[in-house]
Amino acid sequence: GQNLTVEGCYVPFGWRRDFSPEYLDSIRFICLAMTREYIDGRFDEIKAHSRDIEARLEDAVTAGELIEDNRRYIEGFRRAGERVTLVGGGWETVINALVDGLAADRGN
């Protein structure tokens, strides 16, 4: 009965192995990643929001590092059998589609 958002870099690719089938039934895993084009086109905007959720002491990430990190997470979670939702356009469209999908899964 809890909601929890965890930044992807803290989630191991094989996270499902750590939970029982009964517990997994109550977990909705949503993996969001940005496309290379999205990062290239909006890097300054992404960087401007990098401290919105977490107070980071230093944020010297480059566009190339962010692209590589996203690629690694996309590949790792896909290899683990997870669905990865790519953000290539507006966030609102992606989030609304995910929320609508969750509501449909719950029969709302």
Short mmCIF file of C-alpha atoms in Angstrom, two decimals:
data_model
loop_
_atom_site.label_atom_id
_atom_site.label_comp_id
_atom_site.label_asym_id
_atom_site.label_seq_id
_atom_site.Cartn_x
_atom_site.Cartn_y
_atom_site.Cartn_z
CA GLY A 1 0.00 0.00 0.00
CA GLN A 2 2.93 2.37 -0.52
CA ASN A 3 4.17 4.46 -3.40
CA LEU A 4 7.89 4.81 -3.93
CA THR A 5 9.90 6.44 -6.67
CA VAL A 6 13.52 5.37 -7.00
CA GLU A 7 16.03 6.89 -9.38
CA GLY A 8 17.12 4.21 -11.84
CA CYS A 9 20.80 4.36 -11.02
CA TYR A 10 19.94 2.87 -7.62
CA VAL A 11 17.99 -0.09 -9.04
CA PRO A 12 19.99 -3.19 -10.00
CA PHE A 13 18.99 -4.76 -13.31
CA GLY A 14 18.09 -8.05 -11.58
CA TRP A 15 16.05 -6.43 -8.80
CA ARG A 16 13.13 -8.86 -9.23
CA ARG A 17 15.22 -11.72 -7.81
CA ASP A 18 15.07 -10.04 -4.40
CA PHE A 19 11.27 -10.23 -4.07
CA SER A 20 8.78 -13.05 -3.64
CA PRO A 21 6.12 -13.60 -6.34
CA GLU A 22 3.45 -12.32 -3.95
CA TYR A 23 5.34 -9.10 -3.33
CA LEU A 24 6.14 -8.65 -7.03
CA ASP A 25 2.40 -8.68 -7.75
CA SER A 26 2.10 -5.34 -5.96
CA ILE A 27 5.07 -3.64 -7.63
CA ARG A 28 4.62 -1.57 -10.78
CA PHE A 29 8.06 -1.01 -12.26
CA ILE A 30 8.29 1.88 -14.72
CA CYS A 31 11.61 2.56 -16.38
CA LEU A 32 11.93 5.92 -18.12
CA ALA A 33 14.96 6.73 -20.23
CA MET A 34 15.76 9.53 -22.62
CA THR A 35 16.67 9.03 -26.25
CA ARG A 36 19.96 10.37 -27.56
CA GLU A 37 18.03 12.88 -29.68
CA TYR A 38 16.10 14.10 -26.65
CA ILE A 39 19.31 14.60 -24.67
CA ASP A 40 21.08 16.30 -27.58
CA GLY A 41 18.16 18.67 -28.17
CA ARG A 42 17.40 19.50 -24.54
CA PHE A 43 20.62 19.06 -22.59
CA ASP A 44 20.60 22.58 -21.13
CA GLU A 45 17.00 22.12 -19.98
CA ILE A 46 17.78 18.68 -18.48
CA LYS A 47 20.81 20.06 -16.66
CA ALA A 48 18.79 23.02 -15.33
CA HIS A 49 16.48 20.52 -13.57
CA SER A 50 19.17 18.13 -12.35
CA ARG A 51 18.81 19.25 -8.73
CA ASP A 52 15.02 19.46 -8.55
CA ILE A 53 14.60 16.21 -6.62
CA GLU A 54 17.99 15.51 -5.11
CA ALA A 55 20.48 18.03 -3.72
CA ARG A 56 23.63 17.15 -5.60
CA LEU A 57 26.90 18.62 -4.42
CA GLU A 58 28.40 18.66 -7.90
CA ASP A 59 26.72 18.30 -11.26
CA ALA A 60 29.40 18.36 -13.91
CA VAL A 61 27.83 15.72 -16.16
CA THR A 62 28.31 16.20 -19.88
CA ALA A 63 25.81 15.42 -22.62
CA GLY A 64 28.04 12.52 -23.71
CA GLU A 65 28.09 11.04 -20.20
CA LEU A 66 24.31 11.35 -19.90
CA ILE A 67 23.83 9.68 -23.29
CA GLU A 68 26.14 6.83 -22.27
CA ASP A 69 24.43 6.39 -18.89
CA ASN A 70 21.01 6.25 -20.56
CA ARG A 71 22.26 3.73 -23.13
CA ARG A 72 23.67 1.51 -20.37
CA TYR A 73 20.41 1.58 -18.38
CA ILE A 74 18.27 0.96 -21.46
CA GLU A 75 20.35 -2.04 -22.49
CA GLY A 76 20.66 -3.43 -18.96
CA PHE A 77 16.97 -3.26 -18.12
CA ARG A 78 15.97 -4.63 -21.52
CA ARG A 79 18.37 -7.56 -21.10
CA ALA A 80 16.75 -8.20 -17.72
CA GLY A 81 13.36 -8.39 -19.46
CA GLU A 82 12.07 -5.04 -18.30
CA ARG A 83 10.02 -2.70 -20.44
CA VAL A 84 11.79 0.61 -20.99
CA THR A 85 9.72 3.66 -21.92
CA LEU A 86 11.73 6.08 -24.02
CA VAL A 87 11.21 9.81 -23.78
CA GLY A 88 11.90 11.31 -27.16
CA GLY A 89 9.35 14.10 -27.24
CA GLY A 90 7.36 15.84 -24.56
CA TRP A 91 7.35 14.36 -21.05
CA GLU A 92 3.65 15.06 -20.65
CA THR A 93 2.66 12.71 -23.46
CA VAL A 94 4.78 9.88 -22.06
CA ILE A 95 3.61 10.33 -18.47
CA ASN A 96 -0.06 10.62 -19.46
CA ALA A 97 0.17 7.39 -21.48
CA LEU A 98 1.79 5.60 -18.53
CA VAL A 99 -0.83 6.87 -16.07
CA ASP A 100 -3.62 5.84 -18.44
CA GLY A 101 -2.05 2.39 -18.75
CA LEU A 102 -1.77 1.97 -14.99
CA ALA A 103 -5.38 3.02 -14.53
CA ALA A 104 -6.48 0.50 -17.17
CA ASP A 105 -4.47 -2.25 -15.43
CA ARG A 106 -6.31 -1.51 -12.18
CA GLY A 107 -9.71 -1.44 -13.91
CA ASN A 108 -10.29 2.28 -13.28
#
